[in-house]
């Protein structure tokens, strides 16, 4: 597999990485395209198949694992599988794009190890675990059980931050967005001017 650059944004759920990734996708000069992951978790709210995720059953997902279709995959939460299909990255590279990922820390580091030179791995750090809890509750798309599961995982994920190329502190969103833009612009080799 070869092509453009890979930009990974990983962070505990609720850290604001999705907001950052969406913002970057709007910056045309960065020439980014979003890597749509496959998942076996149920669809949430207004999510659209093939746009937010390739939604599939656990058995379909396991078949793709068997076929070695994934660049990386992870059982992020019990029976909730997530993974990056090789075909997705190949498709976007064939379009001449740099690929941006919104994925879990383990998956992010796995891609970085597979493509060390082509990848910029960024960790987005939330102000605190308490703040994460507040943000996830505000989002209110999930049950308390699920939220607690995400919080428990967050502490483990925070410990992986030093393994990333860069860490962005998302204490103030505008600052985090600017910092993210500047890091990615440098990495893909374009001017920071919009
Ligand atoms: P959510 O259910 O909130 O959409 O995502 C849960 C977690 O799974 C998030 O941390 C998200 O970044 C991660 N995730 C999404 N896609 C992938 C993927 O393709 N691979 C891995 N390893 N994690 C993913």
Coordinates of N, CA and C in Angstrom, one line a residue, residues 12-186:
X12 N -9.5 9.9 24.3 CA -10.6 9.3 25.0 C -11.9 9.9 24.4
X13 N -13.0 9.0 24.4 CA -14.3 9.5 23.9 C -14.7 10.7 24.7
X14 N -15.1 11.8 23.9 CA -15.6 13.0 24.6 C -14.5 14.1 24.7
X15 N -13.3 13.8 24.2 CA -12.2 14.8 24.3 C -12.3 15.9 23.3
X16 N -13.2 15.7 22.3 CA -13.3 16.7 21.3 C -12.6 16.4 20.0
X17 N -12.1 15.2 19.9 CA -11.3 14.9 18.7 C -12.2 14.9 17.4
X18 N -13.4 14.5 17.5 CA -14.3 14.5 16.4 C -14.5 15.9 15.9
X19 N -14.7 16.9 16.8 CA -14.9 18.3 16.4 C -13.6 18.8 15.7
X20 N -12.5 18.4 16.2 CA -11.2 18.8 15.6 C -11.1 18.2 14.2
X21 N -11.4 16.9 14.0 CA -11.2 16.3 12.7 C -12.2 16.9 11.7
X22 N -13.4 17.2 12.2 CA -14.4 17.8 11.3 C -13.9 19.2 10.8
X23 N -13.4 19.9 11.7 CA -12.8 21.3 11.4 C -11.7 21.1 10.3
X24 N -10.8 20.2 10.5 CA -9.7 20.0 9.6 C -10.2 19.6 8.2
X25 N -11.2 18.8 8.2 CA -11.7 18.3 6.9 C -12.3 19.5 6.0
X26 N -12.7 20.6 6.7 CA -13.2 21.7 5.9 C -12.1 22.6 5.3
X27 N -10.8 22.3 5.8 CA -9.7 23.2 5.3 C -9.2 22.5 4.0
X28 N -9.7 23.0 2.9 CA -9.5 22.4 1.5 C -8.0 22.2 1.2
X29 N -7.2 23.2 1.6 CA -5.8 23.1 1.2 C -5.0 21.9 1.9
X30 N -5.6 21.4 2.9 CA -5.0 20.2 3.5 C -5.2 18.9 2.7
X31 N -6.2 19.0 1.8 CA -6.5 17.8 1.0 C -6.7 16.5 1.7
X32 N -7.6 16.7 2.7 CA -7.9 15.5 3.6 C -9.1 14.8 3.2
X33 N -9.2 13.5 3.5 CA -10.4 12.8 3.4 C -10.5 11.9 4.6
X34 N -11.8 11.7 5.0 CA -12.0 11.0 6.3 C -12.0 9.5 6.0
X35 N -11.3 8.7 6.8 CA -11.3 7.3 6.8 C -12.6 6.8 7.5
X36 N -13.5 6.3 6.8 CA -14.7 5.7 7.4 C -14.4 4.3 7.9
X37 N -14.6 4.2 9.2 CA -14.3 2.9 9.9 C -15.5 1.9 9.8
X38 N -15.2 0.7 10.0 CA -16.2 -0.3 10.1 C -16.5 -0.5 11.6
X39 N -17.8 -0.7 11.9 CA -18.1 -1.0 13.3 C -19.3 -2.0 13.5
X40 N -19.3 -2.7 14.6 CA -20.4 -3.6 14.9 C -21.3 -3.0 15.9
X41 N -21.0 -1.7 16.4 CA -21.9 -1.1 17.4 C -23.1 -0.6 16.7
X42 N -24.2 -0.5 17.4 CA -25.5 0.0 16.8 C -25.3 1.5 16.4
X43 N -26.1 1.8 15.4 CA -26.1 3.2 14.9 C -26.7 4.1 16.0
X44 N -26.1 5.3 16.1 CA -26.5 6.3 17.1 C -27.1 7.5 16.4
X45 N -28.2 8.0 17.0 CA -28.8 9.3 16.6 C -28.9 9.4 15.1
X46 N -28.3 10.4 14.5 CA -28.5 10.7 13.1 C -27.3 10.1 12.2
X47 N -26.6 9.1 12.7 CA -25.5 8.6 12.0 C -26.0 7.9 10.7
X48 N -25.2 8.1 9.7 CA -25.5 7.5 8.3 C -24.5 6.4 7.9
X49 N -25.0 5.3 7.5 CA -24.2 4.2 7.0 C -23.3 4.7 5.9
X50 N -22.0 4.3 5.9 CA -21.0 4.6 4.9 C -20.5 6.0 5.0
X51 N -21.1 6.8 5.8 CA -20.7 8.2 5.9 C -19.9 8.3 7.3
X52 N -20.6 7.9 8.4 CA -20.0 7.9 9.7 C -19.2 6.6 9.9
X53 N -19.8 5.5 9.6 CA -19.2 4.2 9.8 C -19.8 3.3 8.7
X54 N -19.1 2.2 8.4 CA -19.7 1.1 7.7 C -20.3 0.2 8.8
X55 N -21.6 0.3 9.1 CA -22.2 -0.5 10.1 C -22.4 -1.9 9.7
X56 N -22.1 -2.8 10.5 CA -22.2 -4.3 10.2 C -22.4 -5.1 11.5
X57 N -22.9 -6.3 11.2 CA -23.1 -7.2 12.4 C -21.8 -7.7 12.9
X58 N -21.8 -8.3 14.1 CA -20.6 -8.9 14.7 C -20.0 -10.0 13.8
X59 N -20.9 -10.8 13.3 CA -20.5 -11.9 12.4 C -19.8 -11.4 11.1
X60 N -20.4 -10.4 10.5 CA -19.8 -9.8 9.3 C -18.4 -9.3 9.6
X61 N -18.4 -8.6 10.8 CA -17.1 -8.0 11.2 C -16.0 -9.1 11.3
X62 N -16.4 -10.2 12.0 CA -15.5 -11.3 12.2 C -15.0 -11.9 10.9
X63 N -15.9 -11.9 9.9 CA -15.6 -12.5 8.6 C -14.5 -11.6 7.9
X64 N -14.6 -10.3 8.1 CA -13.6 -9.4 7.5 C -12.2 -9.6 8.2
X65 N -12.3 -9.9 9.6 CA -11.1 -10.2 10.3 C -10.4 -11.4 9.7
X66 N -11.2 -12.5 9.5 CA -10.7 -13.7 8.9 C -10.1 -13.5 7.5
X67 N -10.7 -12.7 6.7 CA -10.2 -12.4 5.4 C -9.0 -11.5 5.4
X68 N -8.6 -11.0 6.5 CA -7.5 -10.1 6.7 C -7.7 -8.8 5.9
X69 N -9.0 -8.3 6.0 CA -9.4 -7.1 5.3 C -9.0 -5.8 6.0
X70 N -8.6 -6.0 7.3 CA -8.4 -4.8 8.1 C -6.9 -4.4 8.2
X71 N -6.7 -3.1 8.2 CA -5.4 -2.5 8.5 C -5.1 -2.7 10.0
X72 N -6.2 -2.4 10.7 CA -6.2 -2.6 12.2 C -7.6 -2.8 12.6
X73 N -7.8 -3.5 13.7 CA -9.2 -3.6 14.3 C -9.0 -3.8 15.7
X74 N -10.1 -3.5 16.4 CA -10.1 -3.5 17.9 C -11.5 -3.8 18.4
X75 N -11.5 -4.5 19.5 CA -12.8 -4.7 20.2 C -12.8 -3.6 21.3
X76 N -13.2 -2.4 20.9 CA -13.0 -1.2 21.7 C -13.8 -1.3 23.0
X77 N -15.1 -1.7 22.9 CA -15.9 -2.1 24.0 C -16.4 -3.5 23.7
X78 N -16.9 -4.2 24.7 CA -17.4 -5.6 24.5 C -18.4 -5.7 23.4
X79 N -18.1 -6.6 22.4 CA -18.9 -6.8 21.3 C -19.0 -5.6 20.3
X80 N -18.4 -4.5 20.7 CA -18.3 -3.4 19.8 C -17.0 -3.3 19.1
X81 N -17.0 -3.9 17.9 CA -15.7 -3.9 17.2 C -15.6 -2.7 16.3
X82 N -14.4 -2.2 16.1 CA -14.1 -1.1 15.2 C -12.9 -1.4 14.4
X83 N -12.8 -1.0 13.2 CA -11.6 -1.3 12.4 C -11.5 -0.5 11.2
X84 N -10.3 -0.4 10.7 CA -10.0 0.4 9.5 C -9.8 -0.6 8.3
X85 N -10.7 -0.6 7.3 CA -10.6 -1.5 6.2 C -9.4 -1.0 5.3
X86 N -8.6 -2.0 4.8 CA -7.5 -1.6 3.9 C -8.1 -0.9 2.7
X87 N -9.2 -1.5 2.2 CA -9.8 -0.9 1.0 C -10.2 0.5 1.1
X88 N -10.5 1.0 2.3 CA -10.9 2.4 2.6 C -9.7 3.3 2.3
X89 N -8.5 2.9 2.9 CA -7.3 3.8 2.8 C -6.8 3.7 1.3
X90 N -6.9 2.5 0.7 CA -6.5 2.4 -0.7 C -7.3 3.3 -1.6
X91 N -8.6 3.3 -1.3 CA -9.6 4.1 -2.1 C -9.2 5.6 -2.0
X92 N -9.0 6.1 -0.8 CA -8.7 7.5 -0.6 C -7.3 7.9 -1.2
X93 N -6.4 7.0 -1.0 CA -5.0 7.3 -1.5 C -5.1 7.3 -3.1
X94 N -5.9 6.4 -3.7 CA -6.1 6.4 -5.1 C -6.7 7.7 -5.6
X95 N -7.5 8.4 -4.7 CA -8.0 9.7 -5.1 C -7.0 10.8 -4.9
X96 N -5.8 10.5 -4.4 CA -4.8 11.5 -4.2 C -4.9 12.2 -2.9
X97 N -5.7 11.7 -1.9 CA -6.0 12.4 -0.7 C -5.0 12.0 0.4
X98 N -4.9 12.9 1.4 CA -4.3 12.5 2.7 C -5.4 12.0 3.5
X99 N -5.2 11.0 4.3 CA -6.3 10.3 5.0 C -6.3 10.7 6.5
X100 N -7.4 11.1 7.0 CA -7.5 11.5 8.4 C -8.4 10.5 9.1
X101 N -7.9 10.1 10.3 CA -8.6 9.0 11.1 C -9.0 9.6 12.5
X102 N -10.2 9.2 12.9 CA -10.7 9.5 14.2 C -10.9 8.1 14.9
X103 N -9.8 7.6 15.5 CA -9.8 6.2 16.0 C -9.2 6.1 17.4
X104 N -9.5 5.0 18.0 CA -9.0 4.6 19.3 C -7.5 4.6 19.4
X105 N -7.0 4.8 20.6 CA -5.5 5.0 20.8 C -4.7 3.7 20.3
X106 N -5.2 2.6 20.6 CA -4.5 1.3 20.2 C -4.4 1.2 18.7
X107 N -5.6 1.5 18.0 CA -5.6 1.4 16.6 C -4.7 2.5 16.0
X108 N -4.7 3.7 16.6 CA -3.9 4.8 16.1 C -2.4 4.4 16.1
X109 N -2.0 3.9 17.2 CA -0.6 3.5 17.4 C -0.2 2.4 16.5
X110 N -1.2 1.5 16.2 CA -0.9 0.4 15.3 C -0.6 0.9 13.9
X111 N -1.4 1.8 13.5 CA -1.2 2.4 12.1 C 0.1 3.1 12.0
X112 N 0.4 3.9 13.1 CA 1.7 4.6 13.2 C 2.9 3.6 13.0
X113 N 2.8 2.4 13.7 CA 3.8 1.5 13.6 C 4.0 0.9 12.2
X114 N 2.8 0.7 11.5 CA 2.8 0.1 10.2 C 3.4 1.1 9.2
X115 N 3.0 2.4 9.4 CA 3.5 3.4 8.4 C 4.2 4.6 9.1
X116 N 5.3 4.3 9.7 CA 5.9 5.3 10.6 C 6.2 6.6 9.9
X117 N 6.7 6.6 8.7 CA 7.1 7.9 8.0 C 5.9 8.6 7.5
X118 N 4.9 7.9 7.0 CA 3.7 8.5 6.4 C 2.7 9.1 7.4
X119 N 2.9 8.7 8.7 CA 1.8 9.0 9.7 C 2.2 10.1 10.7
X120 N 1.2 11.0 10.9 CA 1.3 11.9 12.0 C 0.3 11.5 13.0
X121 N 0.7 11.0 14.2 CA -0.2 10.6 15.2 C -0.4 11.6 16.3
X122 N -1.6 12.1 16.5 CA -1.9 13.2 17.4 C -2.8 12.7 18.5
X123 N -2.5 13.0 19.7 CA -3.3 12.6 20.9 C -4.0 13.9 21.4
X124 N -5.3 13.8 21.5 CA -6.1 15.0 22.1 C -6.4 14.8 23.5
X125 N -5.9 15.7 24.3 CA -6.0 15.5 25.8 C -7.2 16.4 26.4
X126 N -8.1 15.8 27.1 CA -9.2 16.5 27.7 C -8.6 17.2 29.0
X127 N -9.3 18.3 29.4 CA -8.9 19.0 30.6 C -8.7 18.0 31.8
X128 N -9.7 17.1 32.0 CA -9.7 16.2 33.1 C -10.7 15.1 32.9
X129 N -10.6 14.0 33.7 CA -11.6 12.9 33.5 C -13.0 13.4 33.9
X130 N -13.0 14.3 35.0 CA -14.3 14.8 35.4 C -15.0 15.6 34.3
X131 N -14.2 16.4 33.6 CA -14.7 17.2 32.5 C -15.3 16.3 31.4
X132 N -14.5 15.1 31.1 CA -15.0 14.2 30.1 C -16.4 13.6 30.5
X133 N -16.6 13.3 31.8 CA -17.8 12.8 32.3 C -18.9 13.8 31.9
X134 N -18.7 15.1 32.2 CA -19.7 16.1 32.0 C -20.0 16.2 30.5
X135 N -19.0 16.2 29.7 CA -19.2 16.3 28.2 C -20.0 15.1 27.7
X136 N -19.7 13.9 28.2 CA -20.4 12.7 27.7 C -21.8 12.7 28.1
X137 N -22.1 13.2 29.4 CA -23.5 13.3 29.9 C -24.3 14.3 29.1
X138 N -23.6 15.4 28.7 CA -24.3 16.5 27.9 C -24.7 16.0 26.6
X139 N -23.8 15.1 26.0 CA -24.1 14.6 24.7 C -25.3 13.7 24.7
X140 N -25.5 13.1 25.9 CA -26.7 12.2 26.2 C -27.2 11.3 25.1
X141 N -26.3 10.7 24.4 CA -26.7 9.8 23.4 C -26.7 8.3 23.9
X142 N -26.1 8.2 25.1 CA -26.0 6.8 25.6 C -26.4 6.7 27.1
X143 N -26.6 5.4 27.5 CA -26.9 5.1 28.9 C -25.8 5.4 29.8
X144 N -26.1 5.5 31.1 CA -25.1 5.8 32.2 C -24.0 4.7 32.2
X145 N -24.5 3.4 31.9 CA -23.6 2.3 31.9 C -22.5 2.5 30.9
X146 N -23.0 2.8 29.7 CA -22.1 3.0 28.5 C -21.1 4.2 28.8
X147 N -21.7 5.2 29.4 CA -20.8 6.4 29.7 C -19.7 6.0 30.7
X148 N -20.1 5.2 31.7 CA -19.1 4.8 32.7 C -18.1 3.9 32.1
X149 N -18.5 3.1 31.2 CA -17.5 2.2 30.5 C -16.5 3.1 29.7
X150 N -16.9 4.1 29.1 CA -16.0 5.0 28.4 C -15.1 5.8 29.3
X151 N -15.6 6.2 30.5 CA -14.8 6.9 31.5 C -13.7 6.0 32.0
X152 N -14.1 4.7 32.3 CA -13.1 3.8 32.8 C -12.0 3.6 31.8
X153 N -12.3 3.6 30.6 CA -11.3 3.4 29.5 C -10.4 4.6 29.4
X154 N -11.0 5.8 29.7 CA -10.3 7.0 29.4 C -9.0 7.1 30.2
X155 N -9.0 6.7 31.5 CA -7.8 6.8 32.3 C -6.6 6.0 31.7
X156 N -7.0 4.8 31.2 CA -6.0 3.9 30.5 C -5.4 4.6 29.3
X157 N -6.4 5.2 28.5 CA -6.0 5.8 27.2 C -5.1 7.0 27.5
X158 N -5.4 7.8 28.5 CA -4.6 9.0 28.8 C -3.1 8.6 29.0
X159 N -2.8 7.4 29.6 CA -1.5 7.0 29.8 C -0.7 6.8 28.5
X160 N -1.4 6.6 27.4 CA -0.6 6.3 26.1 C -0.2 7.6 25.4
X161 N -0.6 8.8 25.9 CA -0.3 10.0 25.2 C 1.2 10.2 24.8
X162 N 2.1 9.9 25.7 CA 3.5 10.1 25.3 C 4.0 9.2 24.1
X163 N 3.2 8.2 23.7 CA 3.6 7.4 22.6 C 3.3 8.1 21.2
X164 N 2.5 9.2 21.3 CA 2.1 9.9 20.1 C 3.1 10.9 19.6
X165 N 3.1 11.2 18.3 CA 4.0 12.2 17.8 C 3.8 13.6 18.5
X166 N 2.5 13.9 18.7 CA 2.1 15.2 19.2 C 1.0 15.1 20.2
X167 N 0.9 16.0 21.2 CA -0.3 16.0 22.1 C -0.9 17.4 22.0
X168 N -2.2 17.4 21.8 CA -2.9 18.7 21.8 C -3.8 18.7 23.1
X169 N -3.7 19.8 23.9 CA -4.6 19.9 25.0 C -5.8 20.6 24.6
X170 N -6.9 19.9 24.7 CA -8.2 20.6 24.3 C -8.9 21.2 25.5
X171 N -8.3 22.3 26.0 CA -8.8 23.0 27.2 C -9.7 24.2 26.6
X172 N -9.2 24.7 25.5 CA -10.0 25.8 24.9 C -10.1 25.4 23.4
X173 N -11.3 25.2 22.9 CA -11.5 24.6 21.6 C -10.8 25.4 20.5
X174 N -11.0 26.8 20.5 CA -10.4 27.6 19.4 C -8.9 27.4 19.3
X175 N -8.2 27.4 20.5 CA -6.8 27.2 20.5 C -6.4 25.8 20.0
X176 N -7.2 24.8 20.4 CA -6.9 23.4 20.0 C -7.1 23.3 18.5
X177 N -8.1 24.0 17.9 CA -8.3 23.9 16.5 C -7.2 24.5 15.7
X178 N -6.7 25.6 16.2 CA -5.6 26.3 15.5 C -4.3 25.5 15.6
X179 N -4.1 24.9 16.8 CA -2.9 24.1 17.0 C -3.0 22.8 16.0
X180 N -4.1 22.2 15.9 CA -4.3 21.0 15.1 C -4.0 21.4 13.6
X181 N -4.6 22.6 13.2 CA -4.4 23.0 11.8 C -2.9 23.2 11.5
X182 N -2.3 23.8 12.4 CA -0.9 24.1 12.2 C 0.0 22.9 12.1
X183 N -0.3 21.9 13.0 CA 0.5 20.6 13.0 C 0.3 19.9 11.7
X184 N -1.0 19.8 11.2 CA -1.3 19.1 10.0 C -0.8 19.8 8.8
X185 N -0.9 21.1 8.8 CA -0.4 21.9 7.6 C 1.1 21.6 7.5
X186 N 1.8 21.7 8.6 CA 3.3 21.4 8.6 C 3.6 20.0 8.0

